[in-house]
Amino acid sequence: LVSPPEEDWLIRLDMGSMSDRPELLWLHAAFVWFVVVAVTWLLYDAHQDFLERRFTWLKNIPGSQATTILLENIPNHLRSDAALEDYFQGPNGVFM
């Protein structure tokens, strides 16, 4: 069932139906900017809260867990604990 246009409330919210009342376009633009600013502020606030919680968590966990990294595509000759340790901490290692 399709409602006649005069009974459909979604048609009244369409930008095309506002041509006879241009002040509604400014109201629509102001509302869009309000939503953009509000969402940006809420995201920023949530991000700051996340950072505070994350840094607190990182400070309270053991150092080895806080500094763990993921290694991928390790060459065959480095696929042992001793070889990786030598690669990273040895005399010519990445972390001398």
GROMACS .gro file of C-alpha atoms in nm:
model
   96
    1LEU     CA    1   0.000   0.000   0.000
    2VAL     CA    2   0.126   0.343  -0.092
    3SER     CA    3  -0.012   0.646   0.089
    4PRO     CA    4  -0.115   0.952  -0.107
    5PRO     CA    5   0.158   1.220  -0.093
    6GLU     CA    6  -0.048   1.452   0.125
    7GLU     CA    7  -0.078   1.182   0.393
    8ASP     CA    8   0.285   1.064   0.385
    9TRP     CA    9   0.483   1.243   0.659
   10LEU     CA   10   0.818   1.142   0.509
   11ILE     CA   11   0.735   1.339   0.194
   12ARG     CA   12   0.697   1.651   0.409
   13LEU     CA   13   1.054   1.604   0.541
   14ASP     CA   14   1.201   1.585   0.190
   15MET     CA   15   1.419   1.877   0.079
   16GLY     CA   16   1.214   1.913  -0.240
   17SER     CA   17   0.900   1.992  -0.045
   18MET     CA   18   1.069   2.284   0.132
   19SER     CA   19   1.106   2.503  -0.176
   20ASP     CA   20   0.805   2.713  -0.077
   21ARG     CA   21   0.954   2.776   0.272
   22PRO     CA   22   1.328   2.855   0.237
   23GLU     CA   23   1.364   2.929   0.609
   24LEU     CA   24   1.324   2.555   0.668
   25LEU     CA   25   1.640   2.497   0.463
   26TRP     CA   26   1.835   2.710   0.711
   27LEU     CA   27   1.677   2.519   0.997
   28HIS     CA   28   1.780   2.193   0.833
   29ALA     CA   29   2.137   2.319   0.779
   30ALA     CA   30   2.161   2.436   1.142
   31PHE     CA   31   2.036   2.099   1.266
   32VAL     CA   32   2.289   1.914   1.050
   33TRP     CA   33   2.572   2.126   1.191
   34PHE     CA   34   2.444   2.072   1.544
   35VAL     CA   35   2.452   1.694   1.492
   36VAL     CA   36   2.802   1.708   1.338
   37VAL     CA   37   2.942   1.916   1.626
   38ALA     CA   38   2.767   1.705   1.892
   39VAL     CA   39   2.890   1.376   1.748
   40THR     CA   40   3.243   1.514   1.707
   41TRP     CA   41   3.247   1.631   2.068
   42LEU     CA   42   3.111   1.298   2.196
   43LEU     CA   43   3.369   1.103   1.994
   44TYR     CA   44   3.651   1.323   2.120
   45ASP     CA   45   3.532   1.282   2.479
   46ALA     CA   46   3.505   0.902   2.441
   47HIS     CA   47   3.851   0.888   2.282
   48GLN     CA   48   4.006   1.086   2.569
   49ASP     CA   49   3.839   0.852   2.818
   50PHE     CA   50   3.970   0.550   2.624
   51LEU     CA   51   4.325   0.688   2.621
   52GLU     CA   52   4.319   0.750   2.995
   53ARG     CA   53   4.192   0.398   3.064
   54ARG     CA   54   4.440   0.241   2.820
   55PHE     CA   55   4.745   0.417   2.967
   56THR     CA   56   4.633   0.326   3.319
   57TRP     CA   57   4.592  -0.035   3.211
   58LEU     CA   58   4.932  -0.040   3.038
   59LYS     CA   59   5.100   0.100   3.349
   60ASN     CA   60   4.946  -0.170   3.569
   61ILE     CA   61   5.023  -0.481   3.365
   62PRO     CA   62   5.358  -0.663   3.367
   63GLY     CA   63   5.624  -0.505   3.144
   64SER     CA   64   5.664  -0.812   2.924
   65GLN     CA   65   5.292  -0.810   2.845
   66ALA     CA   66   5.283  -0.434   2.784
   67THR     CA   67   5.569  -0.447   2.533
   68THR     CA   68   5.481  -0.763   2.341
   69ILE     CA   69   5.489  -0.736   1.962
   70LEU     CA   70   5.351  -0.956   1.686
   71LEU     CA   71   5.601  -1.084   1.431
   72GLU     CA   72   5.482  -1.213   1.096
   73ASN     CA   73   5.657  -1.363   0.793
   74ILE     CA   74   5.961  -1.468   0.995
   75PRO     CA   75   6.235  -1.619   0.774
   76ASN     CA   76   6.303  -1.989   0.834
   77HIS     CA   77   6.650  -1.928   0.980
   78LEU     CA   78   6.501  -1.706   1.255
   79ARG     CA   79   6.221  -1.941   1.367
   80SER     CA   80   6.360  -2.024   1.710
   81ASP     CA   81   6.373  -1.831   2.036
   82ALA     CA   82   6.753  -1.819   2.038
   83ALA     CA   83   6.778  -1.699   1.677
   84LEU     CA   84   6.516  -1.427   1.731
   85GLU     CA   85   6.681  -1.314   2.053
   86ASP     CA   86   7.016  -1.290   1.877
   87TYR     CA   87   6.854  -1.101   1.588
   88PHE     CA   88   6.698  -0.840   1.817
   89GLN     CA   89   6.956  -0.820   2.098
   90GLY     CA   90   7.279  -0.961   1.954
   91PRO     CA   91   7.588  -0.759   1.858
   92ASN     CA   92   7.439  -0.668   1.519
   93GLY     CA   93   7.079  -0.681   1.640
   94VAL     CA   94   6.800  -0.433   1.599
   95PHE     CA   95   6.801  -0.345   1.970
   96MET     CA   96   7.168  -0.344   2.068
   0.00000   0.00000   0.00000
